[in-house]
C-alpha cells in the first residue's frame, strides 16, 4: 500500500481519499486485509487523477476535503458503483 498502488485486476479496487495520512493508512489496511486493492489520494484533485488512471469499484471519500466541490464528487461517483449497484461479492458485506 502506498500513495499510488496499481490494482492487480483480480481483487476489487477501492480509492481512499482523505487528507489525513493516518486515516488513509488505517482505512487502507482494513480494506487491504479484507481482500481489496487500495489506491490512495491525499486530495480531491489527486483522487480525480487516480480515478482516470485506476478504475475503481468503490471510492471512500472524506467529504470534508477543502479542495473538492460537488461537481468533482459527482465525477468520482460516476466512476464507481454505489450502494449495491454492480458491486463485487466482496463488497456486499462491507459497511456503507
mmCIF file with all atom_site columns, C-alpha atoms in Angstrom:
data_model
loop_
_atom_site.group_PDB
_atom_site.id
_atom_site.type_symbol
_atom_site.label_atom_id
_atom_site.label_alt_id
_atom_site.label_comp_id
_atom_site.label_asym_id
_atom_site.label_entity_id
_atom_site.label_seq_id
_atom_site.pdbx_PDB_ins_code
_atom_site.Cartn_x
_atom_site.Cartn_y
_atom_site.Cartn_z
_atom_site.occupancy
_atom_site.B_iso_or_equiv
_atom_site.pdbx_formal_charge
_atom_site.auth_seq_id
_atom_site.auth_comp_id
_atom_site.auth_asym_id
_atom_site.auth_atom_id
_atom_site.pdbx_PDB_model_num
ATOM 1  C CA . UNK A 1 1  ? 0.000   0.000   0.000   1.00 0.00 ? 1  UNK A CA 1
ATOM 2  C CA . UNK A 1 2  ? 1.233   3.477   -0.801  1.00 0.00 ? 2  UNK A CA 1
ATOM 3  C CA . UNK A 1 3  ? 0.226   6.721   -2.413  1.00 0.00 ? 3  UNK A CA 1
ATOM 4  C CA . UNK A 1 4  ? -0.297  5.171   -5.857  1.00 0.00 ? 4  UNK A CA 1
ATOM 5  C CA . UNK A 1 5  ? -0.735  1.403   -5.884  1.00 0.00 ? 5  UNK A CA 1
ATOM 6  C CA . UNK A 1 6  ? -1.902  -0.191  -9.106  1.00 0.00 ? 6  UNK A CA 1
ATOM 7  C CA . UNK A 1 7  ? -4.766  -2.598  -8.908  1.00 0.00 ? 7  UNK A CA 1
ATOM 8  C CA . UNK A 1 8  ? -3.927  -6.155  -9.907  1.00 0.00 ? 8  UNK A CA 1
ATOM 9  C CA . UNK A 1 9  ? -7.313  -6.655  -11.512 1.00 0.00 ? 9  UNK A CA 1
ATOM 10 C CA . UNK A 1 10 ? -8.031  -9.814  -9.517  1.00 0.00 ? 10 UNK A CA 1
ATOM 11 C CA . UNK A 1 11 ? -9.343  -8.024  -6.420  1.00 0.00 ? 11 UNK A CA 1
ATOM 12 C CA . UNK A 1 12 ? -11.865 -5.180  -6.200  1.00 0.00 ? 12 UNK A CA 1
ATOM 13 C CA . UNK A 1 13 ? -10.185 -1.784  -6.094  1.00 0.00 ? 13 UNK A CA 1
ATOM 14 C CA . UNK A 1 14 ? -11.020 0.999   -3.634  1.00 0.00 ? 14 UNK A CA 1
ATOM 15 C CA . UNK A 1 15 ? -9.740  4.570   -3.914  1.00 0.00 ? 15 UNK A CA 1
ATOM 16 C CA . UNK A 1 16 ? -9.318  6.019   -0.406  1.00 0.00 ? 16 UNK A CA 1
ATOM 17 C CA . UNK A 1 17 ? -9.467  9.825   -0.489  1.00 0.00 ? 17 UNK A CA 1
ATOM 18 C CA . UNK A 1 18 ? -8.536  11.596  2.737   1.00 0.00 ? 18 UNK A CA 1
ATOM 19 C CA . UNK A 1 19 ? -6.226  14.484  3.576   1.00 0.00 ? 19 UNK A CA 1
ATOM 20 C CA . UNK A 1 20 ? -5.251  12.834  6.872   1.00 0.00 ? 20 UNK A CA 1
ATOM 21 C CA . UNK A 1 21 ? -2.390  10.385  6.238   1.00 0.00 ? 21 UNK A CA 1
ATOM 22 C CA . UNK A 1 22 ? -3.155  8.418   9.419   1.00 0.00 ? 22 UNK A CA 1
ATOM 23 C CA . UNK A 1 23 ? -6.783  7.907   8.403   1.00 0.00 ? 23 UNK A CA 1
ATOM 24 C CA . UNK A 1 24 ? -5.744  6.854   4.872   1.00 0.00 ? 24 UNK A CA 1
ATOM 25 C CA . UNK A 1 25 ? -3.387  4.276   6.344   1.00 0.00 ? 25 UNK A CA 1
ATOM 26 C CA . UNK A 1 26 ? -5.992  2.843   8.726   1.00 0.00 ? 26 UNK A CA 1
ATOM 27 C CA . UNK A 1 27 ? -8.713  2.604   6.062   1.00 0.00 ? 27 UNK A CA 1
ATOM 28 C CA . UNK A 1 28 ? -6.210  1.172   3.604   1.00 0.00 ? 28 UNK A CA 1
ATOM 29 C CA . UNK A 1 29 ? -5.028  -1.554  5.954   1.00 0.00 ? 29 UNK A CA 1
ATOM 30 C CA . UNK A 1 30 ? -8.564  -2.584  6.846   1.00 0.00 ? 30 UNK A CA 1
ATOM 31 C CA . UNK A 1 31 ? -9.573  -2.771  3.200   1.00 0.00 ? 31 UNK A CA 1
ATOM 32 C CA . UNK A 1 32 ? -6.368  -4.480  2.040   1.00 0.00 ? 32 UNK A CA 1
ATOM 33 C CA . UNK A 1 33 ? -6.550  -7.211  4.693   1.00 0.00 ? 33 UNK A CA 1
ATOM 34 C CA . UNK A 1 34 ? -10.189 -7.802  3.750   1.00 0.00 ? 34 UNK A CA 1
ATOM 35 C CA . UNK A 1 35 ? -9.394  -8.580  0.128   1.00 0.00 ? 35 UNK A CA 1
ATOM 36 C CA . UNK A 1 36 ? -9.292  -5.221  -1.663  1.00 0.00 ? 36 UNK A CA 1
ATOM 37 C CA . UNK A 1 37 ? -6.636  -3.480  -3.688  1.00 0.00 ? 37 UNK A CA 1
ATOM 38 C CA . UNK A 1 38 ? -6.284  0.042   -2.344  1.00 0.00 ? 38 UNK A CA 1
ATOM 39 C CA . UNK A 1 39 ? -5.183  3.219   -4.089  1.00 0.00 ? 39 UNK A CA 1
ATOM 40 C CA . UNK A 1 40 ? -4.664  6.381   -2.040  1.00 0.00 ? 40 UNK A CA 1
ATOM 41 C CA . UNK A 1 41 ? -5.305  10.036  -2.797  1.00 0.00 ? 41 UNK A CA 1
ATOM 42 C CA . UNK A 1 42 ? -4.497  12.844  -0.321  1.00 0.00 ? 42 UNK A CA 1
ATOM 43 C CA . UNK A 1 43 ? -6.762  15.384  -2.050  1.00 0.00 ? 43 UNK A CA 1
ATOM 44 C CA . UNK A 1 44 ? -9.756  15.727  -4.308  1.00 0.00 ? 44 UNK A CA 1
ATOM 45 C CA . UNK A 1 45 ? -7.553  16.707  -7.250  1.00 0.00 ? 45 UNK A CA 1
ATOM 46 C CA . UNK A 1 46 ? -5.372  13.641  -6.751  1.00 0.00 ? 46 UNK A CA 1
ATOM 47 C CA . UNK A 1 47 ? -8.498  11.461  -6.495  1.00 0.00 ? 47 UNK A CA 1
ATOM 48 C CA . UNK A 1 48 ? -9.788  12.698  -9.849  1.00 0.00 ? 48 UNK A CA 1
ATOM 49 C CA . UNK A 1 49 ? -6.413  11.980  -11.441 1.00 0.00 ? 49 UNK A CA 1
ATOM 50 C CA . UNK A 1 50 ? -6.309  8.475   -9.916  1.00 0.00 ? 50 UNK A CA 1
ATOM 51 C CA . UNK A 1 51 ? -9.881  7.750   -10.979 1.00 0.00 ? 51 UNK A CA 1
ATOM 52 C CA . UNK A 1 52 ? -8.840  8.497   -14.566 1.00 0.00 ? 52 UNK A CA 1
ATOM 53 C CA . UNK A 1 53 ? -5.924  6.048   -14.350 1.00 0.00 ? 53 UNK A CA 1
ATOM 54 C CA . UNK A 1 54 ? -7.289  3.367   -11.974 1.00 0.00 ? 54 UNK A CA 1
ATOM 55 C CA . UNK A 1 55 ? -10.850 2.160   -12.493 1.00 0.00 ? 55 UNK A CA 1
ATOM 56 C CA . UNK A 1 56 ? -12.296 1.664   -9.009  1.00 0.00 ? 56 UNK A CA 1
ATOM 57 C CA . UNK A 1 57 ? -15.078 -0.490  -7.683  1.00 0.00 ? 57 UNK A CA 1
ATOM 58 C CA . UNK A 1 58 ? -15.596 1.893   -4.764  1.00 0.00 ? 58 UNK A CA 1
ATOM 59 C CA . UNK A 1 59 ? -14.445 5.364   -3.693  1.00 0.00 ? 59 UNK A CA 1
ATOM 60 C CA . UNK A 1 60 ? -14.106 6.043   0.042   1.00 0.00 ? 60 UNK A CA 1
ATOM 61 C CA . UNK A 1 61 ? -14.213 9.840   0.172   1.00 0.00 ? 61 UNK A CA 1
ATOM 62 C CA . UNK A 1 62 ? -13.682 12.307  3.002   1.00 0.00 ? 62 UNK A CA 1
ATOM 63 C CA . UNK A 1 63 ? -16.454 14.808  2.241   1.00 0.00 ? 63 UNK A CA 1
ATOM 64 C CA . UNK A 1 64 ? -14.689 17.469  4.306   1.00 0.00 ? 64 UNK A CA 1
ATOM 65 C CA . UNK A 1 65 ? -11.805 17.905  1.860   1.00 0.00 ? 65 UNK A CA 1
ATOM 66 C CA . UNK A 1 66 ? -11.145 21.599  1.204   1.00 0.00 ? 66 UNK A CA 1
ATOM 67 C CA . UNK A 1 67 ? -10.280 21.159  -2.495  1.00 0.00 ? 67 UNK A CA 1
ATOM 68 C CA . UNK A 1 68 ? -13.255 19.181  -3.787  1.00 0.00 ? 68 UNK A CA 1
ATOM 69 C CA . UNK A 1 69 ? -16.608 20.571  -4.882  1.00 0.00 ? 69 UNK A CA 1
ATOM 70 C CA . UNK A 1 70 ? -19.920 18.945  -5.720  1.00 0.00 ? 70 UNK A CA 1
ATOM 71 C CA . UNK A 1 71 ? -19.201 18.604  -9.453  1.00 0.00 ? 71 UNK A CA 1
ATOM 72 C CA . UNK A 1 72 ? -15.910 16.837  -8.706  1.00 0.00 ? 72 UNK A CA 1
ATOM 73 C CA . UNK A 1 73 ? -17.637 14.472  -6.275  1.00 0.00 ? 73 UNK A CA 1
ATOM 74 C CA . UNK A 1 74 ? -20.190 13.699  -8.969  1.00 0.00 ? 74 UNK A CA 1
ATOM 75 C CA . UNK A 1 75 ? -17.331 12.842  -11.373 1.00 0.00 ? 75 UNK A CA 1
ATOM 76 C CA . UNK A 1 76 ? -15.860 10.435  -8.812  1.00 0.00 ? 76 UNK A CA 1
ATOM 77 C CA . UNK A 1 77 ? -19.230 8.864   -8.072  1.00 0.00 ? 77 UNK A CA 1
ATOM 78 C CA . UNK A 1 78 ? -19.845 8.391   -11.776 1.00 0.00 ? 78 UNK A CA 1
ATOM 79 C CA . UNK A 1 79 ? -16.723 6.214   -11.960 1.00 0.00 ? 79 UNK A CA 1
ATOM 80 C CA . UNK A 1 80 ? -17.624 3.755   -9.174  1.00 0.00 ? 80 UNK A CA 1
ATOM 81 C CA . UNK A 1 81 ? -20.797 1.835   -8.364  1.00 0.00 ? 81 UNK A CA 1
ATOM 82 C CA . UNK A 1 82 ? -22.848 2.936   -5.373  1.00 0.00 ? 82 UNK A CA 1
ATOM 83 C CA . UNK A 1 83 ? -24.694 1.056   -2.620  1.00 0.00 ? 83 UNK A CA 1
ATOM 84 C CA . UNK A 1 84 ? -25.002 -2.391  -4.112  1.00 0.00 ? 84 UNK A CA 1
ATOM 85 C CA . UNK A 1 85 ? -25.360 -1.494  -7.782  1.00 0.00 ? 85 UNK A CA 1
ATOM 86 C CA . UNK A 1 86 ? -22.893 -3.716  -9.615  1.00 0.00 ? 86 UNK A CA 1
ATOM 87 C CA . UNK A 1 87 ? -20.808 -4.365  -6.518  1.00 0.00 ? 87 UNK A CA 1
ATOM 88 C CA . UNK A 1 88 ? -18.479 -7.388  -6.494  1.00 0.00 ? 88 UNK A CA 1
ATOM 89 C CA . UNK A 1 89 ? -19.461 -10.081 -3.942  1.00 0.00 ? 89 UNK A CA 1
ATOM 90 C CA . UNK A 1 90 ? -16.664 -8.957  -1.587  1.00 0.00 ? 90 UNK A CA 1
ATOM 91 C CA . UNK A 1 91 ? -18.346 -5.565  -1.226  1.00 0.00 ? 91 UNK A CA 1
ATOM 92 C CA . UNK A 1 92 ? -21.753 -6.892  -0.189  1.00 0.00 ? 92 UNK A CA 1
ATOM 93 C CA . UNK A 1 93 ? -20.556 -7.397  3.392   1.00 0.00 ? 93 UNK A CA 1
ATOM 94 C CA . UNK A 1 94 ? -18.716 -4.056  3.515   1.00 0.00 ? 94 UNK A CA 1
ATOM 95 C CA . UNK A 1 95 ? -20.392 -1.353  5.599   1.00 0.00 ? 95 UNK A CA 1
ATOM 96 C CA . UNK A 1 96 ? -21.629 1.658   3.630   1.00 0.00 ? 96 UNK A CA 1
#
